[in-house]
Amino acid sequence: MATESHCKLIGVVTAGAEHSEQKHLISGIIKRAGELNIDVAVFSNIYNAAKYHSHVEIENNIYDLIVSKRLDGIILNSESFVNEKLLNSIVENLTSRTDIPVISTGRAIDKYTSIDNDTMKDIMNITNHLIEVHGFTDIHMLTGYDFFDDSHNRVNGYKEALLSHNIPFDENKVIFGNFWLNSGEDLAMEYITGKRKLPEAIVCANDYMAYGLCDVFLNNNIFIPDDVTVIGYEYVGQRYYHAPFLTTYYRNRKALGIKAVNNLYEMMGGPKSDDISLDGHMIFGNTCSCCSDNKLLFKELSEIRSEMFYSNLNLVNNFEQQLSLCRSLSDYVNVLQQFSYMIRDVVGIYLCLYENWCNSDFLENSSDQTNNESMICYTVTSPEAHSFEPKYYDKYQLFPDVIPKTKNENALYFCPIFFSGREFGYIILQYDKPDGYDSVFRDWLKTASSALEILRMKNDIHTLLEYNNLSSLHDSVTGMYNQHGLKNELHYMIKEMNSSEKILLVLIQTEIFSDDDSIKRQQISVQISLEIADTLKKATENRNILYGKLSNKLYAYAAVCSEDSPDIELICDKLTTLVMHGSEYSRYCDMDSIAVHGEIFDMNSFDFDSAVNSVTQSINIKIDEISSKRDNTYYMNYLKLRNRLYINPNEEWNSQEICRDMHMSYGYFRATYKELFGVSFHQDVIQSKISYAKYLLITTMLSLPAIAEKCGYEDYKYFLRQFKNFTGMTPNAYRKDVVL
């Protein structure tokens, strides 16, 4: 493929590319692109989950490839994404591609040209068929979510057909579902139990709901089409798994793919193509009395037999066992080559791994993965004679030099290879006709991914050392004492203490209210933990002070106290300041996400577990107080403002402008702000400057005039006065008092 580097390249961004809906669209894209001598790169995830487990979410890093300068245009199959957060992330990433045209198919995306089938017209044609061919007048409509515009769009097609035939439209005959099987199942039970009267016919806004409807009818002796006619929409496949064989309407996604390429090609500077019809057509089965299309039924059954054949290959071979026995990457690639026959109709398979894919430090540091662009490509199989020597290439080059140009269409699918939150790289599948992979390949890839992780663990001495030699007294991420280690160290410290001395224990609860579901958030938490550990270590040189990480996001400070009790409030203030103003923490965490509390305990009766429980109870009370404030409707808006204050202490803030932006009166704003945070907005502006000054006093040796300037003070003496008014001490005294 490198020999034809001048060839135009279209990127197709989709999800779950093995599903029939996506395959219809992509086949149209590949077919038309091949006619225009344009290559196609399809980027797709594997799981396409509505809600992600953190270990699987990393599959979506495959969409980082859309920033490649090799791409001349992008088609975003927006309809394929079931995870709205993921789609929004991709759209946001696409904003950087102002250099190339982008088209969205399936649903409208702001700022981009969007095209779709006319679903209203399609549903109207289905309803017309029931009225004109079958003579029905009592027709119900099962559509999708009530809050989806397209659900109502499909209802409008049904309504338009009724009214055009002088049949009254009754909104009670429209049922809103969720585009999935259970919607049809639930509606079927309403008919069976008599809650709804069975009509002459039911139009389903997609096939999945129709399948659910028919399945329940069949199990309850309601016969189709004798008792009721059912027609689906979209022709998603899988008709052979349900009975009777569904009559449906083909949503012409293949034509949509062709039109997308035509439009994109014109936007890329090519000539304008003739317009193409996106009209669909009826696909006859046995759920209406029209004759089924036996030729089409045979074709579908042939496809399922082929898929079952390849699926059975998975059951009778020892692919998984052979991979698990591999001792080297060359062994691994050899096994992939032996079992490449399991992937139907593919002409090329290429394993593309990060250069440092087997290094634990690389895999566990998200920033390293993001910035690493060097990859190695291993040829598993190829459409022509080639060398099996691995080739190095740049990640965003997309096509390694080992991928040859085929005579017909050039379609390449990029699918992630990963395991439990570890990203290894991706697999490239090459086709020379409008085709793509199926569910059998998904299973093949999952097996290959698991085996690659086993191989990594076998060969990664760092991983072995980590598991065998990691001290049971230290936190594995930060190296700080864990709860057992801190308890053990305090035990030895107490033995050397005088009976008159006491122990101060302070707990620091961080990242309160943070969401840990996503792997990205977990990676951020790791970076924050390292930052906190580094900050606390640098802030102390006193051997009588101990730090530890007791659990996820809970840190401890323990110190020996003389007879004179220390200023606990000042120590808590300094610890809060250190954590809150850390660059990572302030970037990702809110102002109310930290709670700190300390208590002094007598050395003679000190019990570590009891002391931790006592301080934890006080921490929880503070957290409950914050939680109750979060119930306020306006709290999050005010919190965002407060975050900005403390992140930008050197800025000037105009409360009148803020009130205008928040659409509220100045009096209401002031009263609510003080109610939520216990301090007036004006005083909090000053407090944000003083807070940052405290941080600089603790962590730097900057002069006081320099600190004043960084905190937004033009008058150095005014800074000194305000600092003392708010803290009760001078900046120098604050810097010297209490060595953490």
XYZ file of C-alpha atoms in Angstrom:
740
model
C 0.000 0.000 0.000
C 2.979 2.293 0.525
C 3.707 2.101 -3.205
C 0.426 3.928 -3.830
C 0.911 6.572 -1.135
C -0.596 9.209 -3.424
C -3.957 7.402 -3.384
C -6.727 9.225 -1.509
C -7.765 7.697 1.804
C -11.156 7.923 3.563
C -11.459 7.115 7.255
C -14.702 5.492 8.426
C -15.348 5.917 12.150
C -17.873 3.357 13.361
C -18.682 1.054 16.265
C -19.369 -2.671 16.190
C -18.430 -2.976 12.520
C -19.449 -6.652 12.424
C -23.167 -5.861 12.810
C -25.284 -6.037 9.670
C -26.376 -2.383 9.864
C -22.761 -1.212 9.802
C -21.763 -3.805 7.192
C -24.441 -2.582 4.773
C -23.250 1.015 5.120
C -19.545 0.148 4.882
C -20.055 -2.101 1.857
C -21.540 0.878 0.013
C -18.633 3.065 1.101
C -16.005 0.524 -0.014
C -17.725 -0.189 -3.317
C -17.982 3.460 -4.329
C -14.528 4.354 -2.989
C -13.012 1.523 -5.047
C -14.659 2.917 -8.191
C -13.030 6.283 -7.428
C -9.624 4.673 -6.665
C -9.897 5.732 -3.027
C -8.711 3.523 -0.162
C -10.824 3.041 2.958
C -9.666 2.707 6.573
C -12.384 1.561 8.986
C -11.795 2.262 12.688
C -14.007 0.191 14.980
C -14.155 -0.958 18.579
C -15.144 -4.502 19.545
C -17.490 -4.360 22.530
C -19.338 -1.073 21.800
C -20.800 -1.072 25.307
C -23.547 1.292 26.473
C -21.826 1.448 29.878
C -18.162 0.535 30.050
C -16.265 -1.516 32.569
C -13.020 0.339 33.150
C -10.864 -2.536 31.849
C -12.652 -2.544 28.497
C -12.989 1.185 27.853
C -9.417 1.399 26.541
C -10.638 -0.250 23.313
C -11.845 3.184 22.260
C -8.270 4.450 21.943
C -8.557 3.059 18.415
C -10.356 6.295 17.525
C -7.209 8.306 18.274
C -6.138 7.314 14.754
C -8.563 9.846 13.262
C -5.947 12.572 13.825
C -3.694 10.911 11.222
C -2.583 13.354 8.517
C -2.791 10.420 6.087
C -6.585 10.805 5.992
C -8.138 12.951 3.262
C -11.685 12.790 4.621
C -13.767 11.127 7.330
C -17.201 9.505 7.433
C -18.596 9.282 10.967
C -21.229 6.561 11.339
C -22.745 8.347 14.335
C -25.769 6.057 14.544
C -23.615 3.024 15.421
C -22.463 4.358 18.806
C -24.649 3.288 21.728
C -22.459 5.144 24.240
C -23.307 8.844 24.012
C -20.241 9.861 26.024
C -17.969 8.044 23.572
C -19.642 9.654 20.558
C -19.276 13.117 22.110
C -15.595 12.420 22.754
C -15.035 11.428 19.120
C -16.909 14.488 17.848
C -14.788 16.684 20.117
C -11.637 15.012 18.777
C -12.821 15.651 15.225
C -12.863 19.408 15.861
C -9.084 19.339 15.369
C -9.581 18.070 11.786
C -10.365 21.409 10.183
C -7.986 20.406 7.385
C -10.265 17.712 5.909
C -14.017 17.314 5.250
C -16.154 15.266 7.651
C -19.596 13.770 6.943
C -21.935 12.176 9.484
C -24.307 9.361 8.537
C -27.327 8.121 10.454
C -27.938 11.098 12.721
C -27.259 14.806 12.611
C -24.067 16.125 14.240
C -23.703 19.874 14.711
C -21.208 21.651 12.432
C -20.948 18.701 10.029
C -22.754 17.743 6.848
C -25.152 14.951 7.850
C -27.043 12.534 5.621
C -29.498 9.773 6.443
C -32.184 7.599 4.940
C -35.672 9.061 4.916
C -37.073 6.905 7.732
C -40.385 8.769 7.617
C -40.839 7.864 3.948
C -39.804 4.252 4.592
C -42.389 3.779 7.358
C -44.990 5.484 5.184
C -44.265 2.920 2.436
C -44.685 0.046 4.919
C -48.032 1.418 6.116
C -49.149 2.023 2.506
C -48.394 -1.628 1.759
C -50.613 -2.795 4.627
C -53.457 -0.517 3.507
C -53.233 -0.880 -0.268
C -52.192 -4.522 -0.626
C -53.849 -6.083 2.412
C -56.757 -3.674 2.919
C -56.050 -3.142 6.619
C -57.396 -0.097 8.466
C -56.741 -1.085 12.104
C -52.967 -0.746 12.299
C -50.819 -0.166 15.408
C -47.322 1.350 15.469
C -44.481 0.322 17.830
C -41.713 2.905 17.733
C -38.590 3.741 19.753
C -37.824 6.026 22.677
C -40.269 8.900 23.168
C -37.343 11.331 23.553
C -35.744 10.336 20.206
C -36.612 12.643 17.321
C -36.319 9.738 14.907
C -38.915 7.753 16.873
C -41.427 10.532 16.201
C -40.178 10.860 12.629
C -41.121 7.225 12.005
C -44.505 7.782 13.638
C -45.070 10.706 11.276
C -44.573 8.372 8.314
C -47.202 6.009 9.729
C -49.555 8.931 10.406
C -49.067 10.406 6.916
C -49.963 7.092 5.264
C -53.155 6.729 7.326
C -54.351 10.261 6.642
C -53.584 9.981 2.912
C -56.031 7.042 2.844
C -58.659 8.866 4.949
C -58.009 6.611 7.956
C -58.162 8.556 11.240
C -54.911 8.753 13.205
C -55.304 7.561 16.818
C -52.345 8.378 19.065
C -53.446 5.568 21.414
C -52.414 3.131 18.673
C -48.810 4.425 18.867
C -46.656 2.646 21.446
C -43.217 3.936 22.427
C -40.517 1.353 23.138
C -36.711 1.278 23.176
C -35.741 -0.230 19.800
C -34.916 -3.552 21.486
C -36.482 -7.011 21.813
C -38.087 -6.435 25.201
C -40.266 -3.622 23.797
C -41.897 -6.100 21.429
C -42.173 -8.717 24.175
C -43.906 -6.260 26.524
C -46.350 -5.125 23.848
C -47.188 -8.729 22.945
C -48.159 -9.402 26.578
C -50.473 -6.383 26.543
C -52.353 -7.965 23.622
C -52.304 -11.429 25.183
C -53.632 -10.226 28.559
C -56.343 -8.122 26.926
C -54.921 -4.795 27.986
C -54.885 -3.884 24.304
C -57.176 -5.202 21.574
C -55.274 -7.099 18.910
C -55.255 -5.067 15.652
C -55.129 -6.303 12.074
C -51.476 -5.342 11.691
C -48.550 -3.915 13.655
C -45.763 -1.802 12.167
C -42.522 -2.066 14.168
C -39.993 0.760 13.821
C -37.149 -1.750 13.732
C -36.643 -5.493 13.375
C -35.489 -6.152 16.939
C -38.822 -5.041 18.409
C -40.624 -7.098 15.758
C -38.600 -10.188 16.734
C -39.602 -9.803 20.376
C -43.245 -9.361 19.425
C -43.331 -12.425 17.168
C -41.458 -14.653 19.628
C -43.971 -14.039 22.417
C -46.958 -14.377 20.066
C -45.651 -17.754 18.874
C -45.265 -19.026 22.455
C -48.823 -17.965 23.299
C -50.665 -19.442 20.297
C -51.233 -16.179 18.454
C -50.588 -17.077 14.848
C -48.896 -14.747 12.377
C -50.165 -13.671 9.853
C -53.514 -15.442 10.427
C -54.337 -13.551 13.637
C -52.218 -10.457 13.072
C -49.729 -9.215 10.479
C -46.341 -7.908 11.677
C -43.840 -5.941 9.599
C -40.417 -4.809 10.765
C -38.018 -2.177 9.494
C -34.297 -1.881 8.656
C -33.515 -5.503 7.664
C -30.845 -6.014 10.328
C -30.476 -9.723 9.627
C -30.969 -12.567 12.149
C -34.382 -13.432 10.669
C -33.442 -17.112 10.786
C -33.301 -17.001 14.607
C -37.007 -16.123 14.927
C -40.319 -17.493 13.720
C -42.162 -16.857 11.563
C -39.644 -15.479 9.098
C -40.083 -11.712 9.391
C -41.405 -9.509 6.619
C -39.460 -6.283 6.873
C -38.386 -3.220 4.906
C -34.833 -2.723 3.719
C -33.365 0.539 4.945
C -30.957 1.273 2.126
C -27.774 1.827 4.108
C -25.653 0.617 1.211
C -26.946 3.498 -0.917
C -26.339 5.793 2.066
C -22.687 4.699 2.092
C -22.372 5.356 -1.640
C -23.918 8.802 -1.265
C -21.597 9.593 1.669
C -18.557 8.844 -0.500
C -19.927 10.913 -3.378
C -20.526 13.908 -1.126
C -17.172 13.555 0.604
C -15.341 13.157 -2.703
C -16.896 16.388 -3.946
C -15.833 18.139 -0.706
C -12.316 16.758 -1.281
C -12.189 18.524 -4.648
C -13.561 15.802 -6.895
C -16.322 16.280 -9.486
C -19.969 16.213 -8.448
C -21.649 12.809 -8.870
C -25.198 12.088 -9.935
C -27.604 12.003 -7.028
C -28.460 8.529 -5.768
C -31.807 7.356 -4.445
C -31.860 6.210 -0.821
C -35.237 4.502 -1.186
C -35.570 1.060 0.334
C -37.928 -1.797 -0.517
C -39.970 -4.550 1.068
C -38.258 -7.790 2.105
C -40.962 -10.446 2.179
C -41.099 -13.209 4.732
C -43.929 -15.080 6.423
C -45.351 -12.491 8.830
C -47.625 -11.069 6.137
C -49.598 -13.037 3.525
C -47.442 -11.893 0.590
C -45.247 -14.575 -0.879
C -41.803 -14.788 0.706
C -38.728 -14.306 -1.461
C -37.262 -17.814 -1.452
C -34.165 -16.731 -3.349
C -33.369 -14.170 -0.664
C -34.170 -16.706 2.083
C -31.702 -19.136 0.541
C -29.047 -16.416 0.403
C -29.551 -15.603 4.077
C -29.402 -19.253 5.063
C -26.219 -19.687 3.023
C -24.674 -16.790 4.933
C -25.628 -18.270 8.298
C -24.309 -21.677 7.289
C -21.008 -20.050 6.344
C -20.843 -18.202 9.649
C -21.714 -21.388 11.555
C -18.981 -23.249 9.682
C -16.344 -20.763 10.773
C -17.810 -20.638 14.262
C -17.525 -24.420 14.526
C -13.869 -24.158 13.560
C -13.399 -22.334 16.835
C -14.886 -25.247 18.728
C -12.862 -28.068 17.174
C -9.384 -26.513 16.916
C -6.790 -25.841 19.625
C -6.087 -22.188 18.747
C -6.361 -21.014 22.353
C -4.144 -23.793 23.729
C -1.467 -23.244 21.073
C -1.322 -19.522 21.846
C -1.055 -20.085 25.598
C 2.030 -22.276 25.050
C 3.964 -19.572 23.175
C 7.262 -18.482 24.741
C 8.162 -15.700 22.331
C 6.473 -13.208 20.057
C 7.707 -15.114 17.004
C 5.968 -18.245 18.373
C 2.846 -16.172 18.894
C 2.842 -14.776 15.343
C 3.425 -18.281 13.944
C 0.315 -19.565 15.734
C -1.727 -16.629 14.409
C -0.508 -17.554 10.921
C -1.554 -21.187 11.391
C -5.074 -20.184 12.423
C -5.612 -17.241 10.081
C -7.974 -19.460 8.054
C -10.582 -18.923 10.783
C -11.195 -15.346 9.566
C -13.543 -15.487 6.586
C -12.625 -13.945 3.209
C -9.804 -11.752 4.529
C -6.746 -11.328 2.269
C -4.362 -9.728 4.761
C -3.892 -9.765 8.553
C -1.312 -7.539 10.254
C -0.455 -7.426 13.949
C 0.635 -3.890 14.887
C 2.068 -3.468 18.396
C 3.556 -0.552 20.267
C 7.320 -0.860 20.281
C 7.266 -1.135 24.090
C 4.062 -3.160 24.287
C 5.468 -5.671 26.802
C 6.911 -3.098 29.214
C 4.774 -2.775 32.355
C 5.798 0.820 33.023
C 4.810 1.792 29.487
C 1.467 0.029 29.672
C 0.516 1.480 33.050
C 1.442 5.068 32.200
C -1.358 6.462 30.088
C 0.607 9.519 29.014
C 3.398 7.315 27.646
C 0.907 5.350 25.591
C -0.671 8.482 24.213
C 2.637 10.019 23.209
C 4.272 6.851 21.877
C 4.029 6.688 18.093
C 6.561 3.972 17.240
C 4.986 0.647 16.294
C 6.083 -2.711 14.921
C 4.037 -4.531 12.288
C 4.082 -8.331 12.010
C 2.563 -9.888 8.891
C 0.232 -12.761 9.739
C -0.986 -13.265 6.182
C -0.816 -11.166 3.002
C -2.311 -11.192 -0.517
C 1.133 -11.525 -2.096
C 4.608 -12.939 -1.394
C 6.309 -10.995 1.354
C 8.928 -11.071 4.049
C 7.755 -11.981 7.523
C 10.359 -9.703 9.080
C 8.689 -7.138 11.392
C 8.635 -3.537 10.156
C 8.829 -0.382 12.267
C 6.503 2.474 11.364
C 4.786 5.544 12.748
C 1.424 4.900 14.424
C -0.351 7.688 12.532
C 1.108 6.579 9.197
C -1.721 3.989 9.414
C -0.397 1.667 6.686
C 2.929 -0.084 7.355
C 5.156 -0.668 4.325
C 4.391 -4.408 4.393
C 0.741 -3.888 3.352
C 0.547 -4.301 -0.436
C -1.936 -2.696 -2.774
C -4.562 -5.143 -4.079
C -6.007 -5.129 -7.583
C -9.568 -4.380 -6.490
C -10.977 -2.303 -3.646
C -8.614 -1.649 -0.753
C -10.418 -1.784 2.571
C -8.573 -2.005 5.861
C -10.203 -2.486 9.261
C -8.372 -1.292 12.373
C -9.462 -3.135 15.546
C -7.929 -2.703 19.026
C -5.919 -5.438 20.693
C -5.872 -4.999 24.459
C -6.364 -6.779 27.744
C -7.693 -5.568 31.107
C -6.949 -1.903 30.563
C -3.639 -2.554 28.776
C -3.422 -1.315 25.201
C -1.062 -3.341 23.008
C -1.844 -1.863 19.585
C -4.259 -3.004 16.893
C -4.985 -5.646 14.270
C -5.380 -4.590 10.625
C -7.624 -6.718 8.388
C -7.313 -6.227 4.616
C -10.090 -6.946 2.103
C -10.091 -6.692 -1.695
C -13.884 -6.541 -2.017
C -16.740 -4.778 -0.218
C -16.723 -7.047 2.816
C -15.823 -7.010 6.500
C -15.393 -9.209 9.525
C -18.090 -10.932 11.591
C -18.613 -12.166 15.162
C -16.220 -15.085 14.590
C -13.343 -12.634 14.189
C -14.385 -10.906 17.433
C -13.905 -14.221 19.270
C -10.611 -14.827 17.459
C -9.351 -11.393 18.488
C -10.393 -11.825 22.128
C -8.471 -15.090 22.281
C -5.426 -13.464 20.662
C -5.576 -10.541 23.114
C -5.723 -12.772 26.187
C -2.804 -14.857 24.920
C -0.724 -11.738 24.282
C -1.165 -10.717 27.917
C -0.067 -14.199 29.044
C 3.020 -13.868 26.844
C 3.746 -10.428 28.274
C 3.615 -11.770 31.814
C 5.902 -14.673 30.935
C 8.565 -12.393 29.505
C 8.275 -9.292 31.670
C 10.784 -9.627 34.477
C 9.582 -6.346 35.927
C 6.132 -7.830 36.423
C 7.589 -10.895 38.115
C 9.679 -8.765 40.450
C 6.686 -6.620 41.221
C 4.641 -9.630 42.311
C 7.433 -11.456 44.132
C 9.371 -8.719 45.886
C 6.870 -5.935 46.597
C 6.980 -5.148 50.295
C 3.768 -5.837 52.155
C 4.341 -2.609 54.110
C 4.161 -0.164 51.220
C 1.541 1.066 48.769
C 2.368 -0.343 45.326
C 1.560 2.899 43.466
C 3.186 5.586 45.612
C 5.744 3.684 47.678
C 4.311 5.291 50.845
C 3.538 3.213 53.900
C 0.242 1.386 53.570
C -2.029 0.955 56.601
C -0.113 -2.081 57.832
C 3.239 -0.381 57.264
C 2.237 2.857 59.013
C 0.825 0.925 61.952
C 4.030 -1.095 62.188
C 6.272 1.991 61.993
C 4.268 3.843 64.638
C 4.626 0.841 66.903
C 8.434 1.165 66.789
C 8.250 4.939 67.145
C 6.147 4.665 70.314
C 8.753 2.417 71.901
C 11.274 5.284 71.718
C 8.891 7.997 72.961
C 8.755 9.572 76.376
C 5.624 8.843 78.364
C 4.733 12.535 78.312
C 4.706 12.741 74.509
C 1.590 12.387 72.401
C 0.714 11.280 68.877
C -0.980 13.502 66.323
C -2.917 11.675 63.587
C -4.350 13.569 60.598
C -6.337 11.904 57.816
C -6.715 13.403 54.348
C -9.644 12.138 52.262
C -9.222 13.152 48.616
C -11.208 12.966 45.352
C -14.552 12.862 47.159
C -17.497 12.415 44.758
C -15.218 11.375 41.853
C -16.484 8.745 39.413
C -14.161 5.722 39.133
C -16.100 3.839 36.444
C -13.876 4.885 33.574
C -10.322 3.709 33.121
C -9.324 7.270 32.230
C -10.476 8.440 35.673
C -8.555 5.614 37.342
C -5.426 6.646 35.466
C -5.949 10.237 36.616
C -6.293 8.998 40.204
C -2.951 7.217 39.899
C -1.283 10.446 38.744
C -2.913 12.352 41.597
C -1.702 9.742 44.115
C 1.852 10.071 42.835
C 1.619 13.860 43.020
C 0.322 13.783 46.610
C 3.017 11.328 47.664
C 5.746 13.416 46.047
C 4.407 16.630 47.601
C 4.193 15.193 51.091
C 7.658 13.646 50.900
C 9.226 16.904 49.753
C 7.449 18.904 52.445
C 9.035 17.042 55.353
C 12.561 16.369 56.527
C 11.536 15.554 60.078
C 12.229 11.931 60.982
C 9.501 12.019 63.645
C 6.801 12.538 61.032
C 5.277 9.684 59.002
C 3.080 9.702 55.922
C 1.021 6.857 54.546
C -1.731 5.870 52.130
C -4.269 3.869 54.106
C -6.650 3.088 51.258
C -7.760 4.415 47.918
C -7.676 8.255 48.221
C -7.189 8.235 52.013
C -3.827 9.505 53.291
C -2.439 9.783 56.823
C -0.022 12.144 58.598
C 1.338 10.995 61.955
C 3.745 12.926 64.220
C 5.153 12.830 67.703
C 4.108 15.814 69.827
C 5.761 17.268 72.897
C 3.794 18.332 75.955
C 2.799 21.537 74.162
C -0.053 20.629 71.871
C 0.545 21.587 68.213
C -1.823 23.807 66.289
C -3.924 21.050 64.660
C -5.964 23.539 62.669
C -2.807 25.036 61.157
C -1.404 21.621 60.267
C -4.696 20.600 58.606
C -4.718 23.901 56.753
C -1.216 23.317 55.393
C -1.989 19.741 54.368
C -5.180 20.881 52.608
C -3.243 23.625 50.835
C -0.520 21.230 49.675
C -2.964 18.737 48.174
C -5.538 21.155 46.776
C -3.049 23.296 44.847
C -1.181 20.386 43.256
C -1.231 20.775 39.475
C -2.968 17.430 38.797
C -5.369 17.741 41.718
C -6.503 21.282 40.926
C -6.939 20.312 37.281
C -9.233 17.329 37.850
C -10.816 17.790 41.291
C -13.340 20.251 42.712
C -12.787 22.527 45.693
C -15.111 20.426 47.839
C -13.350 17.145 47.056
C -11.009 17.119 50.064
C -11.741 16.652 53.777
C -9.007 16.836 56.429
C -9.231 16.204 60.178
C -6.732 15.552 62.959
C -6.748 14.499 66.598
C -4.165 14.105 69.382
C -3.894 10.784 71.228
C -2.159 9.807 74.458
C 0.866 7.608 73.834
C 0.153 5.173 76.689
C -3.328 4.247 75.446
C -2.761 4.706 71.713
C -4.385 2.113 69.469
C -3.829 2.705 65.769
C -7.066 1.145 64.485
C -9.199 2.954 67.065
C -7.477 6.259 66.294
C -8.088 5.838 62.563
C -11.764 5.027 63.198
C -12.159 8.096 65.421
C -10.678 10.495 62.862
C -12.560 8.777 60.024
C -15.881 9.404 61.757
C -15.121 13.127 61.868
C -14.074 13.028 58.197
C -17.384 11.365 57.304
C -19.335 14.062 59.127
C -17.591 16.698 56.994
C -18.359 14.707 53.846
C -22.034 14.439 54.835
C -22.164 18.208 55.298
C -20.763 18.734 51.807
C -23.165 16.152 50.360
C -26.173 17.937 51.833
C -25.070 21.172 50.164
C -24.730 19.381 46.833
C -28.491 18.782 46.912
C -28.960 22.488 46.209
C -30.066 22.982 42.590
C -27.488 25.700 41.977
C -24.598 24.157 43.918
C -22.647 22.780 40.950
C -22.825 26.092 39.070
C -21.506 27.929 42.115
C -18.859 25.254 42.660
C -17.578 25.675 39.087
C -17.220 29.388 39.778
C -15.379 28.709 43.039
C -13.033 26.289 41.281
C -12.166 29.062 38.830
C -11.440 31.466 41.697
C -8.909 29.175 43.287
C -7.289 28.055 40.034
C -6.856 31.671 38.878
C -6.103 33.662 42.071
C -4.357 36.468 40.185
C -7.424 37.407 38.119
C -9.803 40.280 38.766
C -13.405 39.211 39.315
C -16.449 41.363 38.611
C -19.410 40.044 40.599
C -21.910 42.048 38.537
C -20.737 40.377 35.307
C -20.850 36.987 36.991
C -24.475 37.601 38.041
C -25.393 38.515 34.476
C -23.754 35.330 33.183
C -25.640 33.277 35.795
C -28.928 35.128 35.111
C -29.606 36.111 38.718
C -29.749 39.223 40.861
C -26.675 40.361 42.764
C -28.470 40.090 46.110
C -29.585 36.504 45.471
C -26.123 35.564 44.216
C -24.418 36.932 47.345
C -26.856 35.280 49.739
C -26.704 31.879 48.024
C -22.900 31.923 47.738
C -22.492 32.585 51.461
C -25.117 29.981 52.335
C -23.325 27.293 50.303
C -19.707 28.038 51.218
C -19.908 29.902 54.528
C -18.049 32.895 53.161
C -19.060 35.856 51.011
C -17.978 35.953 47.388
C -15.803 39.029 48.004
C -14.076 37.403 50.967
C -13.603 34.167 48.998
C -11.849 36.064 46.202
C -9.351 37.314 48.788
C -9.184 33.874 50.405
C -8.280 32.274 47.046
C -5.285 34.618 46.775
C -4.220 33.908 50.360
C -4.635 30.146 49.796
C -2.296 30.177 46.803
C 0.165 32.356 48.732
C 0.214 29.696 51.480
C 1.015 27.037 48.883
C 3.923 29.047 47.495
C 5.216 29.770 51.012
C 5.264 26.046 51.840
C 6.628 24.697 48.567
C 8.984 27.401 47.272
C 11.640 29.816 48.428
C 10.180 32.677 46.404
C 10.502 36.135 47.960
C 7.395 37.687 49.470
C 7.132 40.389 46.747
C 7.290 37.659 44.071
C 4.563 35.657 45.829
C 2.405 38.769 46.157
C 2.702 39.387 42.416
C 1.822 35.773 41.531
C -1.301 36.068 43.685
C -2.501 39.190 41.881
C -1.360 41.882 44.333
C 0.093 45.062 42.893
C 0.739 46.486 46.376
C 3.158 44.264 48.329
C 2.327 45.917 51.672
C -1.391 45.437 51.071
C -0.678 41.724 50.549
C 1.111 41.558 53.917
C -1.843 43.199 55.686
C -4.452 40.962 54.092
C -2.422 37.812 54.742
C -2.166 38.618 58.443
C -5.837 39.577 58.664
C -6.868 36.212 57.228
C -4.332 33.922 58.919
C -3.406 35.738 62.118
C 0.304 35.591 61.253
C 2.762 37.112 58.821
C 3.788 35.241 55.664
C 7.265 34.610 57.104
C 5.793 33.232 60.311
C 3.487 30.938 58.306
C 6.455 29.691 56.288
C 8.545 28.903 59.379
C 5.831 27.632 61.704
C 5.133 23.893 61.830
C 7.498 21.824 59.724
C 5.319 19.264 57.984
